[in-house]
Short mmCIF file of C-alpha atoms and ligand atoms in Angstrom, two decimals:
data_model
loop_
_atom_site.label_atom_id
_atom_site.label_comp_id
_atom_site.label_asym_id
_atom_site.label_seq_id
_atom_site.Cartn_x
_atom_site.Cartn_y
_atom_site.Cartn_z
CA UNK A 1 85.08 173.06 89.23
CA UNK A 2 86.37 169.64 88.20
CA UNK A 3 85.20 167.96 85.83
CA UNK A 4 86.49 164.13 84.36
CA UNK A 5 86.87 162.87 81.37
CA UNK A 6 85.99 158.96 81.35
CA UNK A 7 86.74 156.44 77.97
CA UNK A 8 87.81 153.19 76.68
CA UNK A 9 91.60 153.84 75.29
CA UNK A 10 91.71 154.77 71.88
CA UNK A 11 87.96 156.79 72.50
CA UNK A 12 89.61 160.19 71.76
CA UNK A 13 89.63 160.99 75.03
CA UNK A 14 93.07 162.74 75.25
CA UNK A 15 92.33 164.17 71.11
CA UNK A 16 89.25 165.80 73.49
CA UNK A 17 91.58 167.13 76.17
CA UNK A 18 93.61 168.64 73.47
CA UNK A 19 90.90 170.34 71.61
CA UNK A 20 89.04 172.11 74.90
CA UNK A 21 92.96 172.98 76.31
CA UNK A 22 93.57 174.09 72.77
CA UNK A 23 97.18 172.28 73.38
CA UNK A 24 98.03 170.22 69.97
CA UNK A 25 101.29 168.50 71.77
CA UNK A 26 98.78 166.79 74.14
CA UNK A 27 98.03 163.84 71.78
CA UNK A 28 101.90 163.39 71.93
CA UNK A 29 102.67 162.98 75.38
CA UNK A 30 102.10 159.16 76.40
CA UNK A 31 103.30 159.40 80.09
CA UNK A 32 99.32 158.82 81.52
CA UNK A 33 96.47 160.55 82.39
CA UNK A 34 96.68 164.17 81.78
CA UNK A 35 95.09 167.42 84.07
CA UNK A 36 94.02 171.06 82.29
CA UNK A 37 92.75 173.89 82.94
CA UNK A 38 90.67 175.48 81.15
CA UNK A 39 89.06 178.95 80.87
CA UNK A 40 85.36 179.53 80.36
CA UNK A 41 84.70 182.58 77.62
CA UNK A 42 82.05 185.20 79.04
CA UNK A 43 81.44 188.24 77.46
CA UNK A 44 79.91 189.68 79.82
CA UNK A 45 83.41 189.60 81.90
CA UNK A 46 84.58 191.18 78.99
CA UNK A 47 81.99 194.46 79.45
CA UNK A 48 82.77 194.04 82.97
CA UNK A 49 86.36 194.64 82.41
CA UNK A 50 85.99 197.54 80.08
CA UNK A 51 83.94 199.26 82.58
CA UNK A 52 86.22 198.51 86.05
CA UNK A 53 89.24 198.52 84.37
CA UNK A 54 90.66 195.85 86.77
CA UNK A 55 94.05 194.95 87.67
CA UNK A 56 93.48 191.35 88.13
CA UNK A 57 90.56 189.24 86.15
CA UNK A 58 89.71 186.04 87.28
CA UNK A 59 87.31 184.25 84.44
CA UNK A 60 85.88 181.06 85.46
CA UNK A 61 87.90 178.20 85.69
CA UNK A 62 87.33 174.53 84.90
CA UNK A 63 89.41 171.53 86.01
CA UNK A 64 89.35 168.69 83.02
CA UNK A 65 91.12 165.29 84.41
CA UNK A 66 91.57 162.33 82.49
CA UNK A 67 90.30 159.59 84.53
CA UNK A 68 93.08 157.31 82.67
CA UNK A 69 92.71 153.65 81.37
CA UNK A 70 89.11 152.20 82.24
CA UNK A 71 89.30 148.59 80.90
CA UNK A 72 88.97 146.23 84.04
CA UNK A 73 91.28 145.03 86.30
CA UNK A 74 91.16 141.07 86.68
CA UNK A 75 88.75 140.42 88.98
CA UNK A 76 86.57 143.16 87.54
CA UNK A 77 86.58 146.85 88.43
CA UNK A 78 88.73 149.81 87.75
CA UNK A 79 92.29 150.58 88.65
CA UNK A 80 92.97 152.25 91.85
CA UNK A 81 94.96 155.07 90.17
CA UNK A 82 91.46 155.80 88.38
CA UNK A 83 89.61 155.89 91.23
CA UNK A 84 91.96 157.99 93.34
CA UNK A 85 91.51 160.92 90.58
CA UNK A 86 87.75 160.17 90.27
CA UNK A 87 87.34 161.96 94.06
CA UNK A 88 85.60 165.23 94.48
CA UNK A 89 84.09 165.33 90.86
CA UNK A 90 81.99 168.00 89.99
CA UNK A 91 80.57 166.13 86.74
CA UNK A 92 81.70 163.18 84.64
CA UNK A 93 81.78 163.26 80.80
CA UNK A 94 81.71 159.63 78.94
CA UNK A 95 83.61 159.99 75.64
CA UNK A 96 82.41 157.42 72.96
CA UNK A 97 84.15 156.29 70.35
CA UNK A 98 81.87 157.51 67.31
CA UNK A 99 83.88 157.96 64.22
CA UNK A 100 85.30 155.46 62.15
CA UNK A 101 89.01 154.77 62.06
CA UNK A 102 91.52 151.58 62.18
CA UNK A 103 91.78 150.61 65.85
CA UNK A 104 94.98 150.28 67.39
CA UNK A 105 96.60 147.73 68.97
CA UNK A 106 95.55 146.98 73.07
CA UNK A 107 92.26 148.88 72.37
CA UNK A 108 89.07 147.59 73.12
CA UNK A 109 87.11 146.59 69.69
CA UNK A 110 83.54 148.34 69.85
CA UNK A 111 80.52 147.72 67.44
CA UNK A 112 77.78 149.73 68.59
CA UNK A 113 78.33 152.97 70.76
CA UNK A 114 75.50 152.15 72.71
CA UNK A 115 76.93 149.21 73.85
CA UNK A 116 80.37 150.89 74.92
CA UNK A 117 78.14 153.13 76.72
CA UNK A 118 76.37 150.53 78.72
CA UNK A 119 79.77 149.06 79.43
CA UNK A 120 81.19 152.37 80.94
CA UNK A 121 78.26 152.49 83.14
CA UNK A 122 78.70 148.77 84.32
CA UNK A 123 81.91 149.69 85.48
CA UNK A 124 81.32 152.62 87.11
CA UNK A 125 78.58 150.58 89.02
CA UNK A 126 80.77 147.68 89.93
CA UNK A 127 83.24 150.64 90.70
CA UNK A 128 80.76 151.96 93.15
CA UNK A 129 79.74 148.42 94.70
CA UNK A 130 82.83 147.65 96.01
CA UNK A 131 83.31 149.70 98.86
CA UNK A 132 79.73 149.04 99.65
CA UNK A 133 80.34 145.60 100.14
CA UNK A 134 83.63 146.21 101.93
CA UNK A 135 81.82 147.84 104.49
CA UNK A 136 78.90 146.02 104.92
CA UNK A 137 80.99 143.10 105.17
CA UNK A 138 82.68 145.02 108.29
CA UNK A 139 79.41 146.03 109.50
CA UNK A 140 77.83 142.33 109.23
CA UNK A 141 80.82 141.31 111.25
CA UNK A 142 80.11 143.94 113.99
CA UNK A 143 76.81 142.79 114.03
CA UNK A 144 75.40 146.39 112.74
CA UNK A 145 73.31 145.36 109.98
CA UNK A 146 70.59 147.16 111.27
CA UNK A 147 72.13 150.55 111.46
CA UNK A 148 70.96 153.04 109.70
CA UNK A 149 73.87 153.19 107.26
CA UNK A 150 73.39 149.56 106.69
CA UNK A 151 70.51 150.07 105.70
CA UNK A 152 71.32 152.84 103.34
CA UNK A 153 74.46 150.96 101.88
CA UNK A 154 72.39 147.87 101.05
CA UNK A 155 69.52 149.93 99.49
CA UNK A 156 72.46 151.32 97.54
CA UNK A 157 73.28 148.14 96.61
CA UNK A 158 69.97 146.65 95.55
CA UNK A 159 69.57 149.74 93.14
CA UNK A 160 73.13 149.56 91.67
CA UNK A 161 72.35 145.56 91.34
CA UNK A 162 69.01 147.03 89.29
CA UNK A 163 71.27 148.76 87.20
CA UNK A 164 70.46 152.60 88.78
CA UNK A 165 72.82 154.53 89.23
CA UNK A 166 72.86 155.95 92.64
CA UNK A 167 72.37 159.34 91.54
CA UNK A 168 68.51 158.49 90.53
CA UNK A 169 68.03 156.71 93.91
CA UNK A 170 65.86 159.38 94.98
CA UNK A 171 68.43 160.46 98.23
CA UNK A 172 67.86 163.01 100.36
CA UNK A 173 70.10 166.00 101.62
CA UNK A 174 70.99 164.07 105.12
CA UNK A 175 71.43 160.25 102.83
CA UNK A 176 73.73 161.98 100.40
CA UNK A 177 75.97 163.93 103.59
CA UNK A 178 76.35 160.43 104.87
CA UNK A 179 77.47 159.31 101.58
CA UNK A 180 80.52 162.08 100.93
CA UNK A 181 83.42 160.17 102.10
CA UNK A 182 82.55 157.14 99.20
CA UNK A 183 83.26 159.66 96.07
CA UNK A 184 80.73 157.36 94.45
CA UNK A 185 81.37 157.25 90.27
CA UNK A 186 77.37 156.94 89.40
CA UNK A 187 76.15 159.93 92.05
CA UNK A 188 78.36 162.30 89.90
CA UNK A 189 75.84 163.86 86.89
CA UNK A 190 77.09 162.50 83.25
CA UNK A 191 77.28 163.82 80.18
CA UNK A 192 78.05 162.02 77.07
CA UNK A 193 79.96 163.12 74.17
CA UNK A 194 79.98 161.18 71.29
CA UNK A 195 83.54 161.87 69.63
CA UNK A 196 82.08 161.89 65.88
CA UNK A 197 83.41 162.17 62.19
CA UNK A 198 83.32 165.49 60.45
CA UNK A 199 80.01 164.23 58.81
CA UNK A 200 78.88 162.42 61.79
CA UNK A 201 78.48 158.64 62.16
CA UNK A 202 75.92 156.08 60.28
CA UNK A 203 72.78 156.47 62.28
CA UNK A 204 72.71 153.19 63.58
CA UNK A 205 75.85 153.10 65.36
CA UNK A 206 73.94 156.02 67.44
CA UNK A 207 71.21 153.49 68.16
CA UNK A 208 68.11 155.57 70.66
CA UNK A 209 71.68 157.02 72.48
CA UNK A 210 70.37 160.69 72.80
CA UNK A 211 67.12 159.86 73.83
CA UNK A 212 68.31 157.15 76.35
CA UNK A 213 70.40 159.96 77.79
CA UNK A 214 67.72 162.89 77.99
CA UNK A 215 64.79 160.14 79.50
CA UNK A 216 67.94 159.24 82.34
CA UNK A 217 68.77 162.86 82.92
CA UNK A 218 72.22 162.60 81.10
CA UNK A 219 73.14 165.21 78.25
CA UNK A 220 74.17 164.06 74.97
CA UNK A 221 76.49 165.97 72.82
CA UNK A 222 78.12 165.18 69.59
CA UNK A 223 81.62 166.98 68.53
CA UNK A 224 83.77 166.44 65.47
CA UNK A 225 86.48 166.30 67.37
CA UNK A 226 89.86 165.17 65.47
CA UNK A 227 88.61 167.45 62.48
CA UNK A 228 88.35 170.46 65.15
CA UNK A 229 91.62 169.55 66.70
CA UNK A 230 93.07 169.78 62.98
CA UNK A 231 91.87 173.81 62.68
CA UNK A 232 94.02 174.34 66.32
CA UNK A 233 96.75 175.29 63.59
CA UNK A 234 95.10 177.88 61.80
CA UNK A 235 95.54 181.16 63.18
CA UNK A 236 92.27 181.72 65.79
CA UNK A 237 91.06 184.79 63.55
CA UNK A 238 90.91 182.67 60.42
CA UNK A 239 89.83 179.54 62.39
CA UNK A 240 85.84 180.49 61.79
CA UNK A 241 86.12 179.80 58.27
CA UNK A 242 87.23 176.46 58.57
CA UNK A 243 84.75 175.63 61.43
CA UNK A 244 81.84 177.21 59.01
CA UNK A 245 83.22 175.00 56.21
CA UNK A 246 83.32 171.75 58.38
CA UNK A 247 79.61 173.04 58.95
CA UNK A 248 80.46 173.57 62.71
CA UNK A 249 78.53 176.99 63.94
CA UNK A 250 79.80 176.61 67.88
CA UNK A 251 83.24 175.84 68.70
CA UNK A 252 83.35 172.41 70.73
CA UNK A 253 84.79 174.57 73.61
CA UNK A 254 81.50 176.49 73.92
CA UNK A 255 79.35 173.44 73.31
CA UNK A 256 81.16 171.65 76.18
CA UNK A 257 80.87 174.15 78.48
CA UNK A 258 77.15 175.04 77.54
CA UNK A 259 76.25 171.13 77.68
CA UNK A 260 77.99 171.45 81.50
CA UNK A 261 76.97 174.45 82.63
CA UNK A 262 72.65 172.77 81.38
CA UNK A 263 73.71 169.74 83.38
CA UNK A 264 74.91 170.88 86.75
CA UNK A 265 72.43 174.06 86.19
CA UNK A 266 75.05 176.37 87.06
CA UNK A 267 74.70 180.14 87.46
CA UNK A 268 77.58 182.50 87.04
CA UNK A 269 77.94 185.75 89.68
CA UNK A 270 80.51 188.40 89.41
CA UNK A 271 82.45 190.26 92.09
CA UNK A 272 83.63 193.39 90.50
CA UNK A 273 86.11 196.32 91.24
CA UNK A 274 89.25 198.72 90.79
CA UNK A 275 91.08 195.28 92.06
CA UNK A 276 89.39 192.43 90.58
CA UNK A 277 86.87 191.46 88.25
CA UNK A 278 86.26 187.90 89.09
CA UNK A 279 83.13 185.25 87.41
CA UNK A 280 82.22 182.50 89.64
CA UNK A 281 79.96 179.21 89.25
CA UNK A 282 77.43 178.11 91.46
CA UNK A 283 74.10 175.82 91.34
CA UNK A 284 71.53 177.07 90.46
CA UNK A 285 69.29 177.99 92.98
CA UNK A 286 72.27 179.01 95.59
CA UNK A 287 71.41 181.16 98.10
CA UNK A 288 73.12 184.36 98.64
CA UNK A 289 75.23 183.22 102.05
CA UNK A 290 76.56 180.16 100.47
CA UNK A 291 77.32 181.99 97.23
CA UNK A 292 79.65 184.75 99.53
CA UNK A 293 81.09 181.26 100.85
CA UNK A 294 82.47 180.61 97.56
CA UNK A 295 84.60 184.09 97.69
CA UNK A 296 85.67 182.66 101.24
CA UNK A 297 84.37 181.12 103.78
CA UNK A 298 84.66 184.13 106.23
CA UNK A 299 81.94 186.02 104.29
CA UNK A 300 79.81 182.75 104.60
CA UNK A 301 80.47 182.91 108.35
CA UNK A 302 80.15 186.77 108.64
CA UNK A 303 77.48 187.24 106.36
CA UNK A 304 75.10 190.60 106.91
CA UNK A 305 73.79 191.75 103.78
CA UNK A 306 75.04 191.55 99.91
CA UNK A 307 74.58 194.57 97.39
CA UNK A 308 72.98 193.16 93.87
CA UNK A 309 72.53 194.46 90.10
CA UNK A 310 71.65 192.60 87.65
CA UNK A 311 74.15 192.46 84.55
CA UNK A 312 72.30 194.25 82.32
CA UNK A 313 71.20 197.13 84.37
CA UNK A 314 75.30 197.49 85.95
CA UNK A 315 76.37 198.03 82.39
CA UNK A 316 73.68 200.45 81.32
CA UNK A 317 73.74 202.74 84.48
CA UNK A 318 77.87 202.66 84.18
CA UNK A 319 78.86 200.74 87.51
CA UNK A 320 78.07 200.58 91.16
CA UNK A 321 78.49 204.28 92.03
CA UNK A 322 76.20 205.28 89.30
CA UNK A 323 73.09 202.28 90.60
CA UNK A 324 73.54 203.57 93.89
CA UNK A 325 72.72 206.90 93.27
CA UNK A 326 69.65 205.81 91.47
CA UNK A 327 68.58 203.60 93.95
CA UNK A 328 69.27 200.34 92.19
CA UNK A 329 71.46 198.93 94.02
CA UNK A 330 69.67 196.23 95.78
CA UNK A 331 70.28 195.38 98.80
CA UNK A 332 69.73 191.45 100.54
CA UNK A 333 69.94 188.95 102.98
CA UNK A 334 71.40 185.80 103.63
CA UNK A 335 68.53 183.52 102.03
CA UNK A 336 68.33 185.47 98.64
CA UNK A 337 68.74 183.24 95.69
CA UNK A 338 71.28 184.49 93.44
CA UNK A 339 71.02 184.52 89.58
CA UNK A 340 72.72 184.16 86.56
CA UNK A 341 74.73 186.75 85.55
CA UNK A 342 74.34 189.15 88.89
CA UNK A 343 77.11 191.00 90.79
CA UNK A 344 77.34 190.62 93.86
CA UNK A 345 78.98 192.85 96.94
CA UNK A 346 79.38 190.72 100.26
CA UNK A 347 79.05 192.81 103.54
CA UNK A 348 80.51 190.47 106.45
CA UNK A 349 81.53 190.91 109.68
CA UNK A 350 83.67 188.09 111.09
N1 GDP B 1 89.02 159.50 62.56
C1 GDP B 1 89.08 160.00 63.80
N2 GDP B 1 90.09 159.63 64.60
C2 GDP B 1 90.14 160.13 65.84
C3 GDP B 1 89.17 161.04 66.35
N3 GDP B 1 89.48 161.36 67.63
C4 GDP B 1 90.62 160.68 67.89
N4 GDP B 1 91.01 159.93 66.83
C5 GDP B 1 92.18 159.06 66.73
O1 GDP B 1 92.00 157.95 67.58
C6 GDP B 1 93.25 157.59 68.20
C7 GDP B 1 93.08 157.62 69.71
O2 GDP B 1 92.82 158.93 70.14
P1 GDP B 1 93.20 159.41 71.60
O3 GDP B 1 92.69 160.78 71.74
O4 GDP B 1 94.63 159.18 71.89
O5 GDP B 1 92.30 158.41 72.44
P2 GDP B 1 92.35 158.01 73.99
O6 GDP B 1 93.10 156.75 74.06
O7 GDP B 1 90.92 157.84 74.35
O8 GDP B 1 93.01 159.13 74.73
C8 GDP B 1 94.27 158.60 67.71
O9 GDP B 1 94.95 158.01 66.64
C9 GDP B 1 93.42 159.75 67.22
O10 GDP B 1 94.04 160.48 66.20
C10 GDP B 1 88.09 161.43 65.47
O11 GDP B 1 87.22 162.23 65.82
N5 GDP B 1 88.11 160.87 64.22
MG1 MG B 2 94.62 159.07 76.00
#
């Protein structure tokens, strides 16, 4: 999964980076955008662990890029060396600046957080009308205007005129596989964190922000982010004080992820054994043939039947072995819809 981070310079964006890589010397490196990975906490791959005994685990992994400087280029729009790491996004988190400190030189001078917000998604919009008039431009001068992806590019760029982002343009499966070679900014599902003081921010710097955000399908989430950073140097067993003292209850790790995972309505499935015990993502929703595809796409191709427990009822009965003797080891076909927390055994024939 890949996720990017998007702000103005001087947002907290890389102090954010830091905090979910749990790598302090981030905020000193100053060669450009940075790229981590980091791992998503399940405890339930934990009991799955202690039960297989693996020799490999593979927990979830998540791909945070920073998207690098976002202030306009003259002539408007965003640097190419933005939008070549902005391909293939999974989800795109807006970092606002929300706490109150001395702004540095070069950075952008921001009253009202709503109004940084509106001017990330202006560029992300101009961002995504570009290439849309690039090639309807070509297609005018092919005399194609009333192809059908004419048509679709310049009902893309009505809406993106509107201020829509193309993501709420209502497009169906076929519209959108027509669409996949753009990497559009605004079709990639947002979250917002508001990078706040320890205390939080005055109220009206906030403005209607979280509402705004839930009404337009975004999630809003605010983290104290440079006064977690500062606990990265207390030794992780003593850290929960310190949180509990800052009056933070969830890490901003777990919050991030959570906030994510709600978004993009993600389930997690496990393939288990002597091997590998191994957690992987997948919408929502995801039926049990595509899900195998994830693994590889040979058991996509190959498919026949997949073995499913539940979580729950794997760890009570004591592993696979033990379900199967009881009968609870489910068997089912290509079209099941996989859910949260199952594991899952692919039977393939390629
Ligand atoms: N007071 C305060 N300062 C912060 C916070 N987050 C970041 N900063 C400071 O803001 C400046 C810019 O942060 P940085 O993470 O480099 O921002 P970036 O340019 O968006 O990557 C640095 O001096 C940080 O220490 C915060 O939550 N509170
Ligand atoms: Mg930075």
């Amino acid at each position: 999964m890949k996720i990017g981070l998007a702000g103005y310079s001087g947002s907290g964006v890389t102090t954010l980076l830091a905090l979910l890589s749990e790598d302090p010397e981030l905020v000193n490196r100053h060669g450009g955008p940075e790229v981590r990975s980091i791992t998503v906490d399940d405890p339930r791959l934990d009991r799955l662990v202690e039960l297989f005994k693996p020799k490999k685990i593979t927990p979830l992994q998540v791909e945070i890029i920073e998207l690098g400087d976002l202030r306009p280029q003259e002539g408007g729009g965003l640097r190419k060396e933005t939008l070549a790491r902005s391909g293939g996004l999974d989800a795109l988190v807006l970092v606002l600046r929300g706490f109150d400190a001395p702004m540095s030189q070069g950075c952008r001078q921001v009253k009202e957080l709503s109004d940084e917000f509106e001017s990330l998604l202006q560029e992300f919009a101009i961002a995504d009308l570009m290439p849309i008039e690039n090639r309807l431009e070509r297609l005018g001068k092919e005399g194609k205007l009333a192809s059908r992806e004419a048509q679709l590019l310049t009902r893309l760029r009505e809406g993106l005129e509107e201020g829509l982002p193309i993501r709420r343009m209502g497009l169906d499966r076929e519209e959108l596989r027509a669409l996949s070679g753009y990497n559009f900014l605004t079709l990639v599902p947002l979250t917002v964190v508001a990078s706040v003081g320890a205390e939080g921010a005055p109220a009206l710097v906030y403005g209607d922000l979280d509402d705004r955000c839930s009404r337009e399908g975004m999630s809003y989430v605010e983290i104290s982010v440079l006064a977690e950073f500062e606990t990265l140097e207390i030794p992780e067993d003593e850290r929960g004080l310190f949180l509990a003292d800052l009056g933070i209850k969830v890490p901003a790790r777990e919050r991030f992820m959570g906030t994510l995972f709600t978004r993009l309505t993600l389930a997690t499935f496990f393939t288990v054994g002597e091997k590998e015990v191994h957690a992987w993502a997948i919408p929502e929703g995801t039926p049990a043939a595509r899900a195998a595809g994830k693994i590889h796409t040979d058991l996509e191709r190959g498919f026949i039947r997949a073995e499913v427990i539940a979580y729950d009822e794997c760890i009570a009965l004591g592993g696979l072995n033990q379900a199967k003797e009881v009968g609870k080891l489910r068997i089912e076909g290509k079209d099941y819809i996989v859910k949260d927390g199952e594991i899952f055994h692919v039977r393939f024939n390629v």
